[in-house]
CSV table of C-alpha atoms and ligand atoms in Angstrom, one decimal:
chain,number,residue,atom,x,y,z
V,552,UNK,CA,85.3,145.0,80.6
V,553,UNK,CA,85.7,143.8,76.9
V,554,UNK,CA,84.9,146.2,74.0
V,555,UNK,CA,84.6,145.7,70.3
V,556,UNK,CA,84.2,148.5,68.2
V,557,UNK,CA,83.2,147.8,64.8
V,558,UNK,CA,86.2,145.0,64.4
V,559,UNK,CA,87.4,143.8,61.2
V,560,UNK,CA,90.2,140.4,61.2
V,561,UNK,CA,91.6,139.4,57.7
V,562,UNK,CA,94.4,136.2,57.4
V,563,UNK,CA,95.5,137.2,54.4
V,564,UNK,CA,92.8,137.6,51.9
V,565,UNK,CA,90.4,135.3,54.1
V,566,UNK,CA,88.1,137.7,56.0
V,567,UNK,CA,87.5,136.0,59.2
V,568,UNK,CA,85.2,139.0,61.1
V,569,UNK,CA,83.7,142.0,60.0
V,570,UNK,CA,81.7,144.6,61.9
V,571,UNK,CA,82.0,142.8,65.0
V,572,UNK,CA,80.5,145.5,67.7
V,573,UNK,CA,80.3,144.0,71.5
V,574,UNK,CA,80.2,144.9,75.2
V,575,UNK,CA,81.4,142.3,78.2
V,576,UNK,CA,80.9,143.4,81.4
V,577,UNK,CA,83.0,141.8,84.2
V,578,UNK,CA,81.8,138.8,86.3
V,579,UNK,CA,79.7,137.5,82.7
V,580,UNK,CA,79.6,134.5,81.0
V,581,UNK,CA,79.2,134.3,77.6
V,582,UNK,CA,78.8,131.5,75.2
V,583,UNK,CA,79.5,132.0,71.4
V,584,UNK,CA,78.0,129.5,69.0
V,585,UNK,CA,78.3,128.6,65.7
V,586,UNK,CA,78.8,126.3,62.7
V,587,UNK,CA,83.0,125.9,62.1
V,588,UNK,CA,84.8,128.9,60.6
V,589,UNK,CA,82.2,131.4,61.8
V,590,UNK,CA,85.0,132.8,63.6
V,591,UNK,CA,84.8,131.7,67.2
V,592,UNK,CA,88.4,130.9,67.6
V,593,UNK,CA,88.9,134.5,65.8
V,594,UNK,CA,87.3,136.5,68.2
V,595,UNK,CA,89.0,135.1,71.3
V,596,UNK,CA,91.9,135.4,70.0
V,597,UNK,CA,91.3,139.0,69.5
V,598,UNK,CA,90.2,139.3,73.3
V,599,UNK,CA,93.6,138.5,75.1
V,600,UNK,CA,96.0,140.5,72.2
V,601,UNK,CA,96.8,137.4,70.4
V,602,UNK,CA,95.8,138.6,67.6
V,603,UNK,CA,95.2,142.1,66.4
V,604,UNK,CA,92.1,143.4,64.7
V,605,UNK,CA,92.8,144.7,60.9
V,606,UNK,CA,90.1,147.1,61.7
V,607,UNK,CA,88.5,148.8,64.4
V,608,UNK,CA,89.3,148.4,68.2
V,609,UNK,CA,89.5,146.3,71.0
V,610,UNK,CA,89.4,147.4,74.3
V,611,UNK,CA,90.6,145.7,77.8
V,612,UNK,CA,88.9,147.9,80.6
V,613,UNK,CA,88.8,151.0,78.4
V,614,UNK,CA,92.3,150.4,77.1
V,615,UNK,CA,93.0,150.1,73.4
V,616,UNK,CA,95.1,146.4,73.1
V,617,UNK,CA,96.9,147.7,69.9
V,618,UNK,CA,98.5,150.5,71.8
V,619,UNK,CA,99.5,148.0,74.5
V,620,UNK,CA,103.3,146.7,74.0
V,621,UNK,CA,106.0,145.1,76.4
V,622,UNK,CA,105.3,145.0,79.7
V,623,UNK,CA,102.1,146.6,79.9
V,624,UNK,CA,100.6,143.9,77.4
V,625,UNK,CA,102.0,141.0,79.4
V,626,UNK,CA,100.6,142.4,82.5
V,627,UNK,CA,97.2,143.2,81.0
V,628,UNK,CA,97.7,139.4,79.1
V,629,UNK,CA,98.4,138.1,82.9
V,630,UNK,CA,94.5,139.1,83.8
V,631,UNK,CA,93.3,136.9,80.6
V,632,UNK,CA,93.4,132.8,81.3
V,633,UNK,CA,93.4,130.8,77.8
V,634,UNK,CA,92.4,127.2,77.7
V,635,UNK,CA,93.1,126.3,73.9
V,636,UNK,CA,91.4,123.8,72.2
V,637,UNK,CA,94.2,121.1,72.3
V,638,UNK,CA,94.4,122.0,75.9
V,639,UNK,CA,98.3,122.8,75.9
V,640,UNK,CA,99.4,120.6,77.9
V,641,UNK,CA,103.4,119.6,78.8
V,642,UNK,CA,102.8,115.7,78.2
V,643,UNK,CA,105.5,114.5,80.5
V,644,UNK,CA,105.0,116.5,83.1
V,645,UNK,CA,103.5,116.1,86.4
V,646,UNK,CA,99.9,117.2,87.2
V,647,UNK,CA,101.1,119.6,90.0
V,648,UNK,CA,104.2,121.1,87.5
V,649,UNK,CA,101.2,121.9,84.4
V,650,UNK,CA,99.1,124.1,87.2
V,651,UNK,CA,102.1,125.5,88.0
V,652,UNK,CA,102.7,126.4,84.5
V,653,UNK,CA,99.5,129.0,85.2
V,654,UNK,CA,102.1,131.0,86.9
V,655,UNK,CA,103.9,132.0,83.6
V,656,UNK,CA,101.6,134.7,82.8
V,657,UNK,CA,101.9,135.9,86.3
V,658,UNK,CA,105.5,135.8,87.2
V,659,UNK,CA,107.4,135.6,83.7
V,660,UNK,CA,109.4,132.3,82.6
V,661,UNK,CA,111.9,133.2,85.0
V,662,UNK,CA,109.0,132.9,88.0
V,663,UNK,CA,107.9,129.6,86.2
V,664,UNK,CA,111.0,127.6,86.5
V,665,UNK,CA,112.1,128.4,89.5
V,666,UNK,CA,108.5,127.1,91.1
V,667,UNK,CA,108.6,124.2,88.6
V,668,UNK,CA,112.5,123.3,90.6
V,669,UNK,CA,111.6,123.9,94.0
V,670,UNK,CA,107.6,124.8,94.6
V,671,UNK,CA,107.0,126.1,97.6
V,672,UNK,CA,104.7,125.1,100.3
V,673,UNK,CA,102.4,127.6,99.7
V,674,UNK,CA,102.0,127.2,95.6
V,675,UNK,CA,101.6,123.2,96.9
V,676,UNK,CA,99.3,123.6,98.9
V,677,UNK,CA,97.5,126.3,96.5
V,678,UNK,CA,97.8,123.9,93.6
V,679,UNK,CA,96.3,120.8,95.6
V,680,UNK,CA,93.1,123.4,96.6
V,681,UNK,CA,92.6,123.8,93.4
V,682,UNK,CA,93.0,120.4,92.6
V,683,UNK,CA,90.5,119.6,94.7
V,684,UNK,CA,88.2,122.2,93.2
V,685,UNK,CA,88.2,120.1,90.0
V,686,UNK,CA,87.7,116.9,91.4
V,687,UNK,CA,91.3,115.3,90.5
V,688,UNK,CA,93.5,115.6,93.9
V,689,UNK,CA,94.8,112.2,93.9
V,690,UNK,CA,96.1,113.1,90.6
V,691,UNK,CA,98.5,115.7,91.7
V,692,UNK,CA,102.0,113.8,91.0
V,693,UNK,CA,100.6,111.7,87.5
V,694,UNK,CA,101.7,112.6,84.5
V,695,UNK,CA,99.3,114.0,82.4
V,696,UNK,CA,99.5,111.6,79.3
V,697,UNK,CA,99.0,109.1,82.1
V,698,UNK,CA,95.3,110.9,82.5
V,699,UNK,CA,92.0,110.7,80.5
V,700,UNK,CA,91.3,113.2,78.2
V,701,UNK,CA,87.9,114.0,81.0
V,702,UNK,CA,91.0,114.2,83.8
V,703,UNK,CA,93.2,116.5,81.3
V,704,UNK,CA,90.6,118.8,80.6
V,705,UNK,CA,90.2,119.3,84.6
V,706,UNK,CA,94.2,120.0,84.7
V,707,UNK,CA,93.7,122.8,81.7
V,708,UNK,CA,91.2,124.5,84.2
V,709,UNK,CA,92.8,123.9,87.1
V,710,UNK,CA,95.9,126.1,85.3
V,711,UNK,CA,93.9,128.8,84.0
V,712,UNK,CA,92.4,129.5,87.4
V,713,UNK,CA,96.5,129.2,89.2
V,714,UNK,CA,97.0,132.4,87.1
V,715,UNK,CA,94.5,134.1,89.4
V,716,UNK,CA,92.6,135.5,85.9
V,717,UNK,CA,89.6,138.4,85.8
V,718,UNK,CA,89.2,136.7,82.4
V,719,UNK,CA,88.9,133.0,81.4
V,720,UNK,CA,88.9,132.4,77.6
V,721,UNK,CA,87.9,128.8,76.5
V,722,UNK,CA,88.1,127.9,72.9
V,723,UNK,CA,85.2,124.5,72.3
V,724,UNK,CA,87.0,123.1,75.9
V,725,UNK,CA,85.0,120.3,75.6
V,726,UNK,CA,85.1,119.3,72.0
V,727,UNK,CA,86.9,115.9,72.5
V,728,UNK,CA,84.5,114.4,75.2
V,729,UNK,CA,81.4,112.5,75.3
V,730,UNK,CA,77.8,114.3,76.1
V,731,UNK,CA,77.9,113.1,79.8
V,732,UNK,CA,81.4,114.7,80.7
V,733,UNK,CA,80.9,117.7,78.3
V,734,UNK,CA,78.5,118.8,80.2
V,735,UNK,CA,80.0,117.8,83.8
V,736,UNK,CA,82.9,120.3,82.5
V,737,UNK,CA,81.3,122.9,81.3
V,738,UNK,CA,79.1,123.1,84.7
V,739,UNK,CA,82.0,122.8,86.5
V,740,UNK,CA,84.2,125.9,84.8
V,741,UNK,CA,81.2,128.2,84.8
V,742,UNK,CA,80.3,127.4,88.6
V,743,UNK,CA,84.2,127.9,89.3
V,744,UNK,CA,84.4,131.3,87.1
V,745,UNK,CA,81.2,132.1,89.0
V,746,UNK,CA,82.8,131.7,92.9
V,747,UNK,CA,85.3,134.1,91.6
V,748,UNK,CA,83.4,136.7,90.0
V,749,UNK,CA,85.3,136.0,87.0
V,750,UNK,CA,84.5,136.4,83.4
V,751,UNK,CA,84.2,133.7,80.8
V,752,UNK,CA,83.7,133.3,77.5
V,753,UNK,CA,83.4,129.9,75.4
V,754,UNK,CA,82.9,128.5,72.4
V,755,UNK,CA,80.6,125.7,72.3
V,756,UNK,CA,79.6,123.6,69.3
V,757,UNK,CA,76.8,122.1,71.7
V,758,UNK,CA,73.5,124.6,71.7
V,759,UNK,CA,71.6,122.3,74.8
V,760,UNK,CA,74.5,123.2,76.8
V,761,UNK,CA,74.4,127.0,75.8
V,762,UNK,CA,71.5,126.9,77.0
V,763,UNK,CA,71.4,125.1,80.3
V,764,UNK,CA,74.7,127.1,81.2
V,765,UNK,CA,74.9,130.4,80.1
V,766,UNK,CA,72.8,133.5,80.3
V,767,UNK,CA,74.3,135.2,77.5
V,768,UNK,CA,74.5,133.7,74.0
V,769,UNK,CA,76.2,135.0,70.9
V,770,UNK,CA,75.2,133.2,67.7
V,771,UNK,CA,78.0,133.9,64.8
V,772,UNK,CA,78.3,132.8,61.3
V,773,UNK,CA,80.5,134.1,58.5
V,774,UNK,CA,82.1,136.1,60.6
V,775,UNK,CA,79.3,138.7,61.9
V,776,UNK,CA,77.3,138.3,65.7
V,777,UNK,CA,74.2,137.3,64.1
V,778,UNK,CA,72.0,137.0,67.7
V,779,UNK,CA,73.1,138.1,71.2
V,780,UNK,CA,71.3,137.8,74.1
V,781,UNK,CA,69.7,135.1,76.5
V,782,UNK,CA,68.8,131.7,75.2
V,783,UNK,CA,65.5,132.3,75.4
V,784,UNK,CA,65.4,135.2,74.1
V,785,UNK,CA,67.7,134.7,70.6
V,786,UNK,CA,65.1,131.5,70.4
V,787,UNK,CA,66.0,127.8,70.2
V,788,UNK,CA,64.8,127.3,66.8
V,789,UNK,CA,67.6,130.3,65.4
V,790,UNK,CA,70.5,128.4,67.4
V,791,UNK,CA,69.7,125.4,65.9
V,792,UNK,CA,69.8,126.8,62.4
V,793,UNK,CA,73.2,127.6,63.4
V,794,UNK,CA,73.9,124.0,63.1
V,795,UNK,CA,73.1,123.3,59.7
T,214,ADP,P1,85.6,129.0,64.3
T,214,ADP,O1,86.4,129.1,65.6
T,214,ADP,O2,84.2,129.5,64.5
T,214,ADP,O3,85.7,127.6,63.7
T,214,ADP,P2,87.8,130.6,63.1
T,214,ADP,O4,87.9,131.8,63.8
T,214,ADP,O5,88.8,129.5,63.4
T,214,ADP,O6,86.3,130.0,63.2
T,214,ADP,O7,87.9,130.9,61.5
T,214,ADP,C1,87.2,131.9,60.9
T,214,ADP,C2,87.6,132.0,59.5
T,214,ADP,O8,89.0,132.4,59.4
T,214,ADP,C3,87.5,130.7,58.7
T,214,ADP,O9,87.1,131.0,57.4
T,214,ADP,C4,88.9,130.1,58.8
T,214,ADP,O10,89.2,129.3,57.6
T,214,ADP,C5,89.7,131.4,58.7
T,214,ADP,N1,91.0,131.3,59.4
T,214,ADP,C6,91.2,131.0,60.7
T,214,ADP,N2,92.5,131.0,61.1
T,214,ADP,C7,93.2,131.2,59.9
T,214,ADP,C8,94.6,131.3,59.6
T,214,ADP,N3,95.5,131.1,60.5
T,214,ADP,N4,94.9,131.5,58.3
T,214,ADP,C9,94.0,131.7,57.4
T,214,ADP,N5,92.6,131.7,57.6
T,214,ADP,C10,92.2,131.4,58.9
């Protein structure tokens, strides 16, 4: 479960969230929404420690995250899959060695590189299942920057679920892709997340795909949750304004 308790994030002198107050239950998918700078990016950074509220709290299954340090963040951070914006990908590297990269968060860098030199069966064949999940097996030994930015995407989510999350964060996933595979991507990350009983939240610049996926939308601009609730229920007409 996800808390926020009346959080406040300032960079500086640029107040990026105020009063942000919110409850995530596990298994949920929500979508936030909203015109650039309304703080999107802001509050999922918040949700996996990466950054730290100015003011109020954040809380990971009842525990505060700024109390969290060392190892006890990093295994709390291990539950939490990120798929950033600019994906994050390790160019020239293989398919199979970027999943594999998923295991970072679970096994430390240590863990990571000795699977990335000799991977055993078993992560193989996990990694080709998963593969398979997201519609890209015969990929499994191309380079990435060999791939389409559709195909990339599909690598990104095939990491974040390696790591075996309760938590998927994606930041506007789809943001570089046309209508047509923006909307194949997003159905397929909220049907995976959904087989697993896993949480996700995303930020979306697209409101007809809020809608058609997600039961839960959160409409923010300036920094405050202006709306929250199901599509229909926070009313087309509001998201769109959230456009202008
Ligand atoms: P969104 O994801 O909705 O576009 P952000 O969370 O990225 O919104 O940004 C919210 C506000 O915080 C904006 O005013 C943005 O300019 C500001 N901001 C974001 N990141 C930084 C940063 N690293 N330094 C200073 N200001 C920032």
């Amino acid at each position: 479960m996800l808390e926020f308790q009346s959080v406040g994030l300032s960079y500086g002198g640029v107040k990026a969230l105020s009063g942000v107050n919110l409850l995530i239950q596990p298994g949920e998918q929500v979508c936030l929404i909203g015109p650039s700078g309304a703080g999107k990016s802001s509050l999922l950074g918040l949700m996996n420690g990466r950054l730290l509220a100015s003011e109020g709290e954040v809380l990971l299954n009842g525990e505060k995250l700024a109390e969290l340090s060392g190892k006890r963040l990093r295994e709390r951070r291990a539950g939490i899959a990120w798929v950033p914006q600019d994906l994050g990908l390790v160019a020239n590297l293989r398919v199979n060695q970027n999943v594999a990269c998923g295991l970072a968060a679970r096994k430390g860098l240590l863990g990571l590189l000795r699977s990335l030199l000799v991977m055993g069966r078993g992560e193989k064949k996990e990694i080709a299942n998963l593969l398979r999940r997201v519609g890209i097996e015969e990929k499994i030994f191309s380079r990435v920057d060999h791939l389409s930015g559709g195909q990339q995407q599909r690598v990104a989510i095939a990491r974040a679920l390696y790591q075996e999350p309760q938590i998927i964060l994606a930041d506007e996933p789809v943001s570089a892709v046309d209508p047509e595979r923006a909307k194949s991507l997003v159905h397929l990350l909220t049907s995976l997340a959904g087989e697993e009983g896993q949480t996700l939240v995303m930020s979306l610049h697209d409101v007809s795909l809020a809608r058609r996926y997600f039961d839960r939308v959160i409409g923010m601009r300036e920094g405050r949750i202006i709306m929250d609730g199901k599509p229909d229920e926070v009313g087309l007409e509001d998201l769109y304004r959230l456009d202008e």
